[in-house]
mmCIF file of C-alpha atoms in Angstrom:
data_model
loop_
_atom_site.group_PDB
_atom_site.id
_atom_site.type_symbol
_atom_site.label_atom_id
_atom_site.label_comp_id
_atom_site.label_asym_id
_atom_site.label_seq_id
_atom_site.Cartn_x
_atom_site.Cartn_y
_atom_site.Cartn_z
ATOM 1 C CA UNK A 1 -31.947 55.789 -19.627
ATOM 2 C CA UNK A 2 -32.926 58.533 -17.185
ATOM 3 C CA UNK A 3 -30.874 59.120 -14.057
ATOM 4 C CA UNK A 4 -32.382 60.929 -11.078
ATOM 5 C CA UNK A 5 -31.851 61.333 -7.347
ATOM 6 C CA UNK A 6 -34.401 60.206 -4.800
ATOM 7 C CA UNK A 7 -33.750 60.682 -1.068
ATOM 8 C CA UNK A 8 -30.007 60.876 -1.696
ATOM 9 C CA UNK A 9 -29.825 57.763 -3.885
ATOM 10 C CA UNK A 10 -29.111 57.663 -7.617
ATOM 11 C CA UNK A 11 -31.894 55.860 -9.475
ATOM 12 C CA UNK A 12 -32.344 54.962 -13.148
ATOM 13 C CA UNK A 13 -35.417 54.552 -15.280
ATOM 14 C CA UNK A 14 -35.620 53.478 -18.924
ATOM 15 C CA UNK A 15 -37.864 54.791 -21.673
ATOM 16 C CA UNK A 16 -39.082 52.134 -24.104
ATOM 17 C CA UNK A 17 -38.320 53.207 -27.690
ATOM 18 C CA UNK A 18 -38.855 49.766 -29.243
ATOM 19 C CA UNK A 19 -41.493 51.214 -31.610
ATOM 20 C CA UNK A 20 -39.131 53.847 -33.035
ATOM 21 C CA UNK A 21 -38.876 53.739 -36.829
ATOM 22 C CA UNK A 22 -37.183 55.839 -39.491
ATOM 23 C CA UNK A 23 -40.639 57.332 -40.290
ATOM 24 C CA UNK A 24 -41.541 58.230 -36.671
ATOM 25 C CA UNK A 25 -42.397 61.910 -36.007
ATOM 26 C CA UNK A 26 -39.795 62.727 -33.337
ATOM 27 C CA UNK A 27 -41.488 65.948 -32.131
ATOM 28 C CA UNK A 28 -44.769 64.127 -31.507
ATOM 29 C CA UNK A 29 -42.926 61.277 -29.784
ATOM 30 C CA UNK A 30 -41.106 63.657 -27.421
ATOM 31 C CA UNK A 31 -44.442 65.309 -26.539
ATOM 32 C CA UNK A 32 -45.889 61.866 -25.750
ATOM 33 C CA UNK A 33 -42.889 61.006 -23.578
ATOM 34 C CA UNK A 34 -43.212 64.326 -21.707
ATOM 35 C CA UNK A 35 -46.869 63.621 -20.929
ATOM 36 C CA UNK A 36 -46.114 60.137 -19.607
ATOM 37 C CA UNK A 37 -42.798 60.888 -17.899
ATOM 38 C CA UNK A 38 -42.559 63.772 -15.389
ATOM 39 C CA UNK A 39 -38.750 63.416 -15.281
ATOM 40 C CA UNK A 40 -38.554 64.793 -18.839
ATOM 41 C CA UNK A 41 -39.115 68.478 -18.050
ATOM 42 C CA UNK A 42 -39.359 71.229 -20.667
ATOM 43 C CA UNK A 43 -35.678 72.091 -20.177
ATOM 44 C CA UNK A 44 -34.705 68.488 -20.979
ATOM 45 C CA UNK A 45 -36.977 68.071 -24.018
ATOM 46 C CA UNK A 46 -34.408 69.245 -26.583
ATOM 47 C CA UNK A 47 -31.790 66.863 -25.183
ATOM 48 C CA UNK A 48 -34.220 63.937 -25.442
ATOM 49 C CA UNK A 49 -35.179 64.994 -28.977
ATOM 50 C CA UNK A 50 -31.519 65.030 -30.035
ATOM 51 C CA UNK A 51 -30.939 61.555 -28.578
ATOM 52 C CA UNK A 52 -33.979 60.134 -30.358
ATOM 53 C CA UNK A 53 -32.949 61.731 -33.666
ATOM 54 C CA UNK A 54 -29.518 60.136 -33.340
ATOM 55 C CA UNK A 55 -31.129 56.757 -32.686
ATOM 56 C CA UNK A 56 -33.420 57.269 -35.664
ATOM 57 C CA UNK A 57 -30.426 58.034 -37.892
ATOM 58 C CA UNK A 58 -28.739 54.830 -36.725
ATOM 59 C CA UNK A 59 -31.828 52.824 -37.682
ATOM 60 C CA UNK A 60 -31.415 54.004 -41.266
ATOM 61 C CA UNK A 61 -27.629 53.581 -41.433
ATOM 62 C CA UNK A 62 -26.155 50.593 -43.307
ATOM 63 C CA UNK A 63 -29.627 49.115 -43.740
ATOM 64 C CA UNK A 64 -29.122 48.769 -47.503
ATOM 65 C CA UNK A 65 -25.390 48.156 -47.273
ATOM 66 C CA UNK A 66 -23.924 45.930 -50.014
ATOM 67 C CA UNK A 67 -21.167 43.744 -48.600
ATOM 68 C CA UNK A 68 -17.896 42.960 -50.353
ATOM 69 C CA UNK A 69 -15.255 40.427 -49.428
ATOM 70 C CA UNK A 70 -12.626 42.329 -47.485
ATOM 71 C CA UNK A 71 -10.268 39.600 -46.276
ATOM 72 C CA UNK A 72 -9.831 35.828 -46.157
ATOM 73 C CA UNK A 73 -8.013 34.580 -43.079
ATOM 74 C CA UNK A 74 -6.555 31.099 -42.924
ATOM 75 C CA UNK A 75 -7.203 31.146 -39.234
ATOM 76 C CA UNK A 76 -6.131 27.710 -37.955
ATOM 77 C CA UNK A 77 -4.498 24.531 -39.258
ATOM 78 C CA UNK A 78 -7.272 22.376 -37.758
ATOM 79 C CA UNK A 79 -11.022 23.046 -38.151
ATOM 80 C CA UNK A 80 -12.687 26.098 -36.634
ATOM 81 C CA UNK A 81 -15.430 25.685 -34.045
ATOM 82 C CA UNK A 82 -16.789 29.211 -33.558
ATOM 83 C CA UNK A 83 -16.375 32.858 -34.487
ATOM 84 C CA UNK A 84 -17.397 35.902 -32.380
ATOM 85 C CA UNK A 85 -17.115 39.683 -32.869
ATOM 86 C CA UNK A 86 -16.675 42.375 -30.266
ATOM 87 C CA UNK A 87 -19.365 45.076 -30.189
ATOM 88 C CA UNK A 88 -17.811 47.510 -32.668
ATOM 89 C CA UNK A 89 -16.438 44.782 -34.936
ATOM 90 C CA UNK A 90 -12.892 46.119 -34.510
ATOM 91 C CA UNK A 91 -11.705 42.650 -33.549
ATOM 92 C CA UNK A 92 -12.995 39.083 -33.488
ATOM 93 C CA UNK A 93 -12.071 35.672 -32.111
ATOM 94 C CA UNK A 94 -11.908 32.166 -33.547
ATOM 95 C CA UNK A 95 -11.964 28.862 -31.640
ATOM 96 C CA UNK A 96 -10.442 25.697 -33.055
ATOM 97 C CA UNK A 97 -9.719 22.002 -32.766
ATOM 98 C CA UNK A 98 -6.039 23.057 -32.532
ATOM 99 C CA UNK A 99 -6.762 23.843 -28.817
ATOM 100 C CA UNK A 100 -6.336 27.606 -29.209
ATOM 101 C CA UNK A 101 -8.467 30.710 -29.554
ATOM 102 C CA UNK A 102 -7.072 33.474 -31.761
ATOM 103 C CA UNK A 103 -7.825 37.189 -31.547
ATOM 104 C CA UNK A 104 -7.810 39.099 -34.846
ATOM 105 C CA UNK A 105 -7.790 42.741 -35.885
ATOM 106 C CA UNK A 106 -10.700 43.103 -38.327
ATOM 107 C CA UNK A 107 -9.336 46.081 -40.270
ATOM 108 C CA UNK A 108 -5.902 44.607 -41.012
ATOM 109 C CA UNK A 109 -6.673 40.888 -40.720
ATOM 110 C CA UNK A 110 -3.667 40.572 -38.428
ATOM 111 C CA UNK A 111 -3.490 38.097 -35.576
ATOM 112 C CA UNK A 112 -3.277 40.028 -32.285
ATOM 113 C CA UNK A 113 -2.979 37.124 -29.820
ATOM 114 C CA UNK A 114 -3.054 33.344 -29.705
ATOM 115 C CA UNK A 115 -4.709 32.235 -26.458
ATOM 116 C CA UNK A 116 -2.927 28.988 -25.573
ATOM 117 C CA UNK A 117 -3.379 26.720 -22.573
ATOM 118 C CA UNK A 118 -6.380 24.473 -23.203
ATOM 119 C CA UNK A 119 -5.614 20.770 -23.550
ATOM 120 C CA UNK A 120 -8.406 19.946 -25.969
ATOM 121 C CA UNK A 121 -10.756 21.520 -28.545
ATOM 122 C CA UNK A 122 -11.713 25.154 -27.835
ATOM 123 C CA UNK A 123 -15.422 25.020 -28.604
ATOM 124 C CA UNK A 124 -17.345 27.901 -27.000
ATOM 125 C CA UNK A 125 -15.999 31.470 -27.171
ATOM 126 C CA UNK A 126 -17.327 34.923 -26.245
ATOM 127 C CA UNK A 127 -16.402 38.554 -25.650
ATOM 128 C CA UNK A 128 -17.858 40.317 -22.604
ATOM 129 C CA UNK A 129 -19.783 42.728 -24.845
ATOM 130 C CA UNK A 130 -20.476 45.614 -24.716
ATOM 131 C CA UNK A 131 -17.179 46.160 -22.840
ATOM 132 C CA UNK A 132 -15.043 43.892 -24.990
ATOM 133 C CA UNK A 133 -12.007 43.800 -22.694
ATOM 134 C CA UNK A 134 -12.302 40.096 -21.771
ATOM 135 C CA UNK A 135 -12.714 36.790 -23.597
ATOM 136 C CA UNK A 136 -14.053 33.497 -22.241
ATOM 137 C CA UNK A 137 -13.166 30.151 -23.831
ATOM 138 C CA UNK A 138 -14.870 26.839 -23.058
ATOM 139 C CA UNK A 139 -13.123 23.606 -23.962
ATOM 140 C CA UNK A 140 -13.547 19.863 -24.321
ATOM 141 C CA UNK A 141 -10.832 19.705 -21.608
ATOM 142 C CA UNK A 142 -13.719 20.486 -19.150
ATOM 143 C CA UNK A 143 -12.362 23.921 -18.219
ATOM 144 C CA UNK A 144 -13.250 27.509 -19.051
ATOM 145 C CA UNK A 145 -10.586 30.213 -19.211
ATOM 146 C CA UNK A 146 -10.886 33.979 -18.875
ATOM 147 C CA UNK A 147 -8.440 36.126 -20.873
ATOM 148 C CA UNK A 148 -7.406 39.762 -21.269
ATOM 149 C CA UNK A 149 -8.094 41.177 -24.743
ATOM 150 C CA UNK A 150 -5.313 43.724 -24.310
ATOM 151 C CA UNK A 151 -2.476 41.387 -23.267
ATOM 152 C CA UNK A 152 -3.724 37.917 -24.204
ATOM 153 C CA UNK A 153 -2.923 36.760 -20.654
ATOM 154 C CA UNK A 154 -5.120 34.252 -18.819
ATOM 155 C CA UNK A 155 -6.791 35.680 -15.685
ATOM 156 C CA UNK A 156 -8.466 32.492 -14.415
ATOM 157 C CA UNK A 157 -9.046 28.850 -15.247
ATOM 158 C CA UNK A 158 -12.472 27.707 -14.046
ATOM 159 C CA UNK A 159 -12.340 24.037 -13.035
ATOM 160 C CA UNK A 160 -15.254 21.895 -11.847
ATOM 161 C CA UNK A 161 -17.145 20.466 -14.808
ATOM 162 C CA UNK A 162 -16.743 16.712 -15.322
ATOM 163 C CA UNK A 163 -17.327 16.722 -19.101
ATOM 164 C CA UNK A 164 -16.896 18.955 -22.154
ATOM 165 C CA UNK A 165 -17.991 22.614 -21.987
ATOM 166 C CA UNK A 166 -20.080 23.345 -25.088
ATOM 167 C CA UNK A 167 -21.704 26.743 -24.401
ATOM 168 C CA UNK A 168 -20.954 29.841 -22.351
ATOM 169 C CA UNK A 169 -22.080 33.400 -21.815
ATOM 170 C CA UNK A 170 -21.127 36.514 -19.864
ATOM 171 C CA UNK A 171 -23.881 38.232 -17.900
ATOM 172 C CA UNK A 172 -24.653 41.769 -19.202
ATOM 173 C CA UNK A 173 -22.870 43.378 -16.236
ATOM 174 C CA UNK A 174 -19.730 41.362 -17.022
ATOM 175 C CA UNK A 175 -19.387 40.123 -13.434
ATOM 176 C CA UNK A 176 -20.177 36.447 -14.137
ATOM 177 C CA UNK A 177 -19.471 33.796 -16.740
ATOM 178 C CA UNK A 178 -21.953 30.942 -17.144
ATOM 179 C CA UNK A 179 -20.835 27.628 -18.667
ATOM 180 C CA UNK A 180 -22.949 24.716 -19.924
ATOM 181 C CA UNK A 181 -21.575 21.214 -20.134
ATOM 182 C CA UNK A 182 -22.115 17.673 -21.375
ATOM 183 C CA UNK A 183 -22.091 16.726 -17.645
ATOM 184 C CA UNK A 184 -25.768 17.986 -17.542
ATOM 185 C CA UNK A 185 -24.932 20.993 -15.322
ATOM 186 C CA UNK A 186 -24.333 24.683 -15.832
ATOM 187 C CA UNK A 187 -22.031 26.665 -13.555
ATOM 188 C CA UNK A 188 -21.699 30.349 -12.720
ATOM 189 C CA UNK A 189 -18.235 31.764 -12.097
ATOM 190 C CA UNK A 190 -17.099 35.023 -10.505
ATOM 191 C CA UNK A 191 -14.927 36.980 -12.932
ATOM 192 C CA UNK A 192 -13.120 38.925 -10.186
ATOM 193 C CA UNK A 193 -11.886 36.095 -7.962
ATOM 194 C CA UNK A 194 -12.236 33.100 -10.301
ATOM 195 C CA UNK A 195 -14.440 31.194 -7.836
ATOM 196 C CA UNK A 196 -17.472 29.059 -8.644
ATOM 197 C CA UNK A 197 -20.655 30.858 -7.529
ATOM 198 C CA UNK A 198 -23.383 28.245 -8.218
ATOM 199 C CA UNK A 199 -23.926 24.928 -9.935
ATOM 200 C CA UNK A 200 -27.276 24.673 -11.726
ATOM 201 C CA UNK A 201 -28.406 21.046 -11.463
ATOM 202 C CA UNK A 202 -31.673 19.571 -12.698
ATOM 203 C CA UNK A 203 -31.254 18.616 -16.344
ATOM 204 C CA UNK A 204 -30.981 14.894 -17.125
ATOM 205 C CA UNK A 205 -28.915 15.281 -20.313
ATOM 206 C CA UNK A 206 -26.323 17.576 -21.904
ATOM 207 C CA UNK A 207 -26.830 21.358 -21.757
ATOM 208 C CA UNK A 208 -26.162 22.766 -25.218
ATOM 209 C CA UNK A 209 -27.595 26.279 -25.046
ATOM 210 C CA UNK A 210 -27.338 28.958 -22.404
ATOM 211 C CA UNK A 211 -28.060 32.689 -22.191
ATOM 212 C CA UNK A 212 -28.835 35.512 -19.758
ATOM 213 C CA UNK A 213 -31.781 37.879 -19.998
ATOM 214 C CA UNK A 214 -31.156 41.612 -20.554
ATOM 215 C CA UNK A 215 -31.107 42.542 -16.870
ATOM 216 C CA UNK A 216 -28.886 39.595 -15.942
ATOM 217 C CA UNK A 217 -31.093 38.211 -13.138
ATOM 218 C CA UNK A 218 -32.220 35.130 -15.098
ATOM 219 C CA UNK A 219 -30.373 32.397 -16.989
ATOM 220 C CA UNK A 220 -31.966 30.037 -19.467
ATOM 221 C CA UNK A 221 -30.547 26.590 -20.308
ATOM 222 C CA UNK A 222 -31.592 24.263 -23.128
ATOM 223 C CA UNK A 223 -30.854 20.563 -22.955
ATOM 224 C CA UNK A 224 -30.857 17.302 -24.888
ATOM 225 C CA UNK A 225 -33.424 16.146 -22.281
ATOM 226 C CA UNK A 226 -36.035 18.082 -24.387
ATOM 227 C CA UNK A 227 -36.563 20.719 -21.660
ATOM 228 C CA UNK A 228 -35.553 24.313 -21.029
ATOM 229 C CA UNK A 229 -34.999 25.622 -17.508
ATOM 230 C CA UNK A 230 -35.010 29.209 -16.259
ATOM 231 C CA UNK A 231 -32.813 29.926 -13.216
ATOM 232 C CA UNK A 232 -32.455 32.822 -10.804
ATOM 233 C CA UNK A 233 -28.909 34.117 -11.385
ATOM 234 C CA UNK A 234 -28.755 35.697 -7.912
ATOM 235 C CA UNK A 235 -29.571 32.499 -5.984
ATOM 236 C CA UNK A 236 -28.867 29.658 -8.445
ATOM 237 C CA UNK A 237 -32.394 28.355 -7.854
ATOM 238 C CA UNK A 238 -34.656 26.931 -10.535
ATOM 239 C CA UNK A 239 -37.528 29.316 -11.367
ATOM 240 C CA UNK A 240 -39.395 26.967 -13.716
ATOM 241 C CA UNK A 241 -38.916 24.320 -16.386
ATOM 242 C CA UNK A 242 -40.476 24.657 -19.829
ATOM 243 C CA UNK A 243 -41.836 21.264 -20.856
ATOM 244 C CA UNK A 244 -43.441 20.758 -24.253
ATOM 245 C CA UNK A 245 -40.833 19.929 -26.888
ATOM 246 C CA UNK A 246 -40.502 16.270 -27.848
ATOM 247 C CA UNK A 247 -36.869 16.284 -29.014
ATOM 248 C CA UNK A 248 -33.519 17.931 -28.214
ATOM 249 C CA UNK A 249 -33.422 21.712 -27.748
ATOM 250 C CA UNK A 250 -31.232 23.668 -30.192
ATOM 251 C CA UNK A 251 -31.731 27.228 -28.906
ATOM 252 C CA UNK A 252 -33.336 29.073 -25.987
ATOM 253 C CA UNK A 253 -33.376 32.819 -25.400
ATOM 254 C CA UNK A 254 -35.268 35.809 -23.968
ATOM 255 C CA UNK A 255 -36.518 38.756 -26.013
ATOM 256 C CA UNK A 256 -35.080 42.167 -25.157
ATOM 257 C CA UNK A 257 -37.707 43.268 -22.615
ATOM 258 C CA UNK A 258 -37.633 39.788 -20.980
ATOM 259 C CA UNK A 259 -41.367 39.209 -21.495
ATOM 260 C CA UNK A 260 -41.036 36.231 -23.849
ATOM 261 C CA UNK A 261 -38.854 33.150 -24.222
ATOM 262 C CA UNK A 262 -38.193 31.491 -27.578
ATOM 263 C CA UNK A 263 -37.113 27.849 -27.789
ATOM 264 C CA UNK A 264 -36.141 25.884 -30.905
ATOM 265 C CA UNK A 265 -36.018 22.110 -31.116
ATOM 266 C CA UNK A 266 -35.088 19.108 -33.228
ATOM 267 C CA UNK A 267 -38.863 18.344 -33.150
ATOM 268 C CA UNK A 268 -39.226 20.836 -36.097
ATOM 269 C CA UNK A 269 -40.995 23.484 -33.978
ATOM 270 C CA UNK A 270 -40.225 26.642 -32.078
ATOM 271 C CA UNK A 271 -42.229 27.487 -28.977
ATOM 272 C CA UNK A 272 -42.975 30.854 -27.421
ATOM 273 C CA UNK A 273 -43.384 31.076 -23.634
ATOM 274 C CA UNK A 274 -44.560 33.776 -21.228
ATOM 275 C CA UNK A 275 -41.423 34.618 -19.233
ATOM 276 C CA UNK A 276 -43.395 35.731 -16.166
ATOM 277 C CA UNK A 277 -45.025 32.353 -15.487
ATOM 278 C CA UNK A 278 -43.369 29.824 -17.823
ATOM 279 C CA UNK A 279 -46.608 29.049 -19.672
ATOM 280 C CA UNK A 280 -46.485 28.225 -23.378
ATOM 281 C CA UNK A 281 -48.252 30.857 -25.503
ATOM 282 C CA UNK A 282 -47.608 29.538 -29.020
ATOM 283 C CA UNK A 283 -46.065 26.799 -31.151
ATOM 284 C CA UNK A 284 -44.488 28.011 -34.403
ATOM 285 C CA UNK A 285 -44.799 25.306 -37.044
ATOM 286 C CA UNK A 286 -44.169 24.954 -40.767
ATOM 287 C CA UNK A 287 -40.632 23.584 -41.048
ATOM 288 C CA UNK A 288 -40.148 20.065 -42.454
ATOM 289 C CA UNK A 289 -36.996 19.297 -40.484
ATOM 290 C CA UNK A 290 -35.092 20.147 -37.293
ATOM 291 C CA UNK A 291 -34.855 23.771 -36.127
ATOM 292 C CA UNK A 292 -31.121 24.475 -35.870
ATOM 293 C CA UNK A 293 -31.222 28.121 -34.771
ATOM 294 C CA UNK A 294 -33.739 30.807 -33.830
ATOM 295 C CA UNK A 295 -33.622 34.424 -32.696
ATOM 296 C CA UNK A 296 -35.545 37.605 -31.938
ATOM 297 C CA UNK A 297 -34.782 40.923 -33.591
ATOM 298 C CA UNK A 298 -33.427 43.583 -31.205
ATOM 299 C CA UNK A 299 -36.894 44.930 -30.360
ATOM 300 C CA UNK A 300 -38.465 41.499 -29.813
ATOM 301 C CA UNK A 301 -41.171 42.107 -32.432
ATOM 302 C CA UNK A 302 -39.906 39.574 -34.976
ATOM 303 C CA UNK A 303 -38.771 35.971 -34.639
ATOM 304 C CA UNK A 304 -36.581 34.144 -37.165
ATOM 305 C CA UNK A 305 -36.140 30.378 -37.423
ATOM 306 C CA UNK A 306 -33.530 28.387 -39.383
ATOM 307 C CA UNK A 307 -33.969 24.750 -40.269
ATOM 308 C CA UNK A 308 -32.280 21.655 -41.640
ATOM 309 C CA UNK A 309 -34.966 21.782 -44.365
ATOM 310 C CA UNK A 310 -32.917 24.553 -46.041
ATOM 311 C CA UNK A 311 -35.411 27.332 -45.358
ATOM 312 C CA UNK A 312 -35.788 30.077 -42.779
ATOM 313 C CA UNK A 313 -38.996 31.750 -41.628
ATOM 314 C CA UNK A 314 -39.926 35.065 -40.028
ATOM 315 C CA UNK A 315 -42.808 35.209 -37.539
ATOM 316 C CA UNK A 316 -44.530 38.101 -35.791
ATOM 317 C CA UNK A 317 -44.062 37.814 -32.018
ATOM 318 C CA UNK A 318 -47.431 39.534 -31.484
ATOM 319 C CA UNK A 319 -49.635 37.524 -33.856
ATOM 320 C CA UNK A 320 -47.380 34.400 -33.929
ATOM 321 C CA UNK A 321 -48.120 34.160 -37.657
ATOM 322 C CA UNK A 322 -45.509 33.479 -40.333
ATOM 323 C CA UNK A 323 -44.731 36.736 -42.150
ATOM 324 C CA UNK A 324 -42.344 35.396 -44.774
ATOM 325 C CA UNK A 325 -40.318 32.385 -45.875
ATOM 326 C CA UNK A 326 -36.651 32.634 -46.905
ATOM 327 C CA UNK A 327 -36.028 30.174 -49.732
ATOM 328 C CA UNK A 328 -32.863 29.781 -51.808
ATOM 329 C CA UNK A 329 -30.255 27.888 -49.806
ATOM 330 C CA UNK A 330 -29.402 24.423 -51.136
ATOM 331 C CA UNK A 331 -28.471 22.934 -47.767
ATOM 332 C CA UNK A 332 -29.389 23.147 -44.101
ATOM 333 C CA UNK A 333 -29.248 26.555 -42.395
ATOM 334 C CA UNK A 334 -27.417 26.326 -39.083
ATOM 335 C CA UNK A 335 -27.220 30.040 -38.169
ATOM 336 C CA UNK A 336 -29.572 32.986 -38.394
ATOM 337 C CA UNK A 337 -29.449 36.533 -37.017
ATOM 338 C CA UNK A 338 -30.992 39.962 -37.591
ATOM 339 C CA UNK A 339 -28.893 43.011 -38.321
ATOM 340 C CA UNK A 340 -29.175 45.583 -35.494
ATOM 341 C CA UNK A 341 -31.529 47.739 -37.582
ATOM 342 C CA UNK A 342 -33.896 44.762 -37.850
ATOM 343 C CA UNK A 343 -34.598 44.976 -41.588
ATOM 344 C CA UNK A 344 -32.103 42.326 -42.757
ATOM 345 C CA UNK A 345 -31.429 38.705 -41.859
ATOM 346 C CA UNK A 346 -28.134 36.842 -42.169
ATOM 347 C CA UNK A 347 -28.096 33.058 -42.686
ATOM 348 C CA UNK A 348 -25.210 30.588 -42.880
ATOM 349 C CA UNK A 349 -25.620 27.246 -44.617
ATOM 350 C CA UNK A 350 -24.018 23.917 -45.454
ATOM 351 C CA UNK A 351 -24.315 24.976 -49.142
ATOM 352 C CA UNK A 352 -21.093 27.017 -48.527
ATOM 353 C CA UNK A 353 -22.878 30.389 -48.765
ATOM 354 C CA UNK A 354 -24.162 33.007 -46.377
ATOM 355 C CA UNK A 355 -27.139 35.061 -47.499
ATOM 356 C CA UNK A 356 -28.620 38.428 -46.586
ATOM 357 C CA UNK A 357 -32.407 38.718 -46.796
ATOM 358 C CA UNK A 358 -35.082 41.385 -46.514
ATOM 359 C CA UNK A 359 -36.759 40.526 -43.195
ATOM 360 C CA UNK A 360 -40.204 41.732 -44.330
ATOM 361 C CA UNK A 361 -40.451 40.418 -47.901
ATOM 362 C CA UNK A 362 -38.156 37.387 -47.634
ATOM 363 C CA UNK A 363 -36.304 38.407 -50.798
ATOM 364 C CA UNK A 364 -32.633 37.467 -50.999
ATOM 365 C CA UNK A 365 -30.702 40.723 -50.960
ATOM 366 C CA UNK A 366 -27.193 39.271 -51.396
ATOM 367 C CA UNK A 367 -25.325 35.933 -51.559
ATOM 368 C CA UNK A 368 -21.883 35.860 -49.891
ATOM 369 C CA UNK A 369 -19.952 33.280 -51.913
ATOM 370 C CA UNK A 370 -16.388 31.983 -51.767
ATOM 371 C CA UNK A 371 -16.138 29.497 -48.921
ATOM 372 C CA UNK A 372 -15.322 25.981 -50.131
ATOM 373 C CA UNK A 373 -17.074 24.101 -47.318
ATOM 374 C CA UNK A 374 -20.087 24.564 -45.070
ATOM 375 C CA UNK A 375 -20.532 27.773 -43.078
ATOM 376 C CA UNK A 376 -21.311 27.140 -39.419
ATOM 377 C CA UNK A 377 -20.915 30.641 -38.022
ATOM 378 C CA UNK A 378 -21.826 34.133 -39.224
ATOM 379 C CA UNK A 379 -22.378 37.382 -37.363
ATOM 380 C CA UNK A 380 -22.970 41.116 -37.733
ATOM 381 C CA UNK A 381 -21.175 43.712 -35.643
ATOM 382 C CA UNK A 382 -23.261 46.155 -33.584
ATOM 383 C CA UNK A 383 -23.531 48.776 -36.350
ATOM 384 C CA UNK A 384 -24.442 46.194 -38.973
ATOM 385 C CA UNK A 385 -21.688 47.189 -41.431
ATOM 386 C CA UNK A 386 -19.318 44.230 -40.903
ATOM 387 C CA UNK A 387 -20.007 40.499 -41.238
ATOM 388 C CA UNK A 388 -17.686 37.656 -40.281
ATOM 389 C CA UNK A 389 -18.285 34.131 -41.583
ATOM 390 C CA UNK A 390 -16.566 30.955 -40.365
ATOM 391 C CA UNK A 391 -16.411 27.762 -42.391
ATOM 392 C CA UNK A 392 -15.304 24.146 -42.269
ATOM 393 C CA UNK A 393 -12.800 25.144 -44.995
ATOM 394 C CA UNK A 394 -10.724 26.503 -42.035
ATOM 395 C CA UNK A 395 -11.049 30.113 -43.162
ATOM 396 C CA UNK A 396 -12.836 33.180 -41.860
ATOM 397 C CA UNK A 397 -14.033 35.790 -44.262
ATOM 398 C CA UNK A 398 -14.544 39.429 -43.361
ATOM 399 C CA UNK A 399 -17.199 41.226 -45.400
ATOM 400 C CA UNK A 400 -17.758 44.968 -45.251
#
């Protein structure tokens, strides 16, 4: 990010480094940037070079990390619903059928807070990353609550939905929380005053997936009505609806530069859409059963899909061709994500294992074994050196 002053106002401009690799010649790259960007003057070149070198080092860090079981936490008496890490991985949260959300210290495995107050299952949970000072919980009691990470106190209870809340997300600026519900609506809430900002109405069935784009001016909702809708977060108005899937939507998200939208469906396909006009640009096929999860890598160059057929696939976002197939799980794969470096994939399956794969070759790099029931949640921290898995065996495992 470059900051500069123009007629007395502070402006920012970003340089796209999505093509940066561990093999990139940094000197040549800085020269290229200088030619294209007048703000990077000769006196600033060394500073930019240092920043890019640090980023390049991070790309190589932990990329071949072998994970070991660090701790097993018997998190709740009743089944877990979800697990989420803060940005650094220093702490994580678990939601449960016992109506609570618990906050844990990753290094010690100690419980820091129990967030009590919901009157039914706590289903959807999130940190306001990258800040990590607030937690949102969405419940089958039709409310969402906002909590302090530091004290465990509840700031606000957001009331207004008429059915279970099953998904939620903070906007990147951490000024809004969006909630999606079985009542077919999504709502935006103001974090400061606890008031409802907008209700997003238009779906004809449950909303089960919801996310913001990187800049926070768009929200995407996926529904059991087979459609995905993109909304303007500043006005609450519908921008367009993506129609094409012929079964329930399981996931819907933007790539990092907000140029593409990826949707996954129970119709066994993923679809890729142009985010500027809502037109479909590709259908990714090959799975023999429902798509249960899908994601982009951090640069938006690769797409990964996870299916009930027990396999995962990696596609190129540019060519839309399948690069590799991940085969080895003995049950459906319900979760998939890239590590931040983009060279590894993490999958969680009903076969009680999580697996780490090489994103280019599709080879299984490591099997994380030990859970005694299906894994429904697994995640990397921001550096890619910690993994948390959540299972129906009521435990969380920390791997590092």
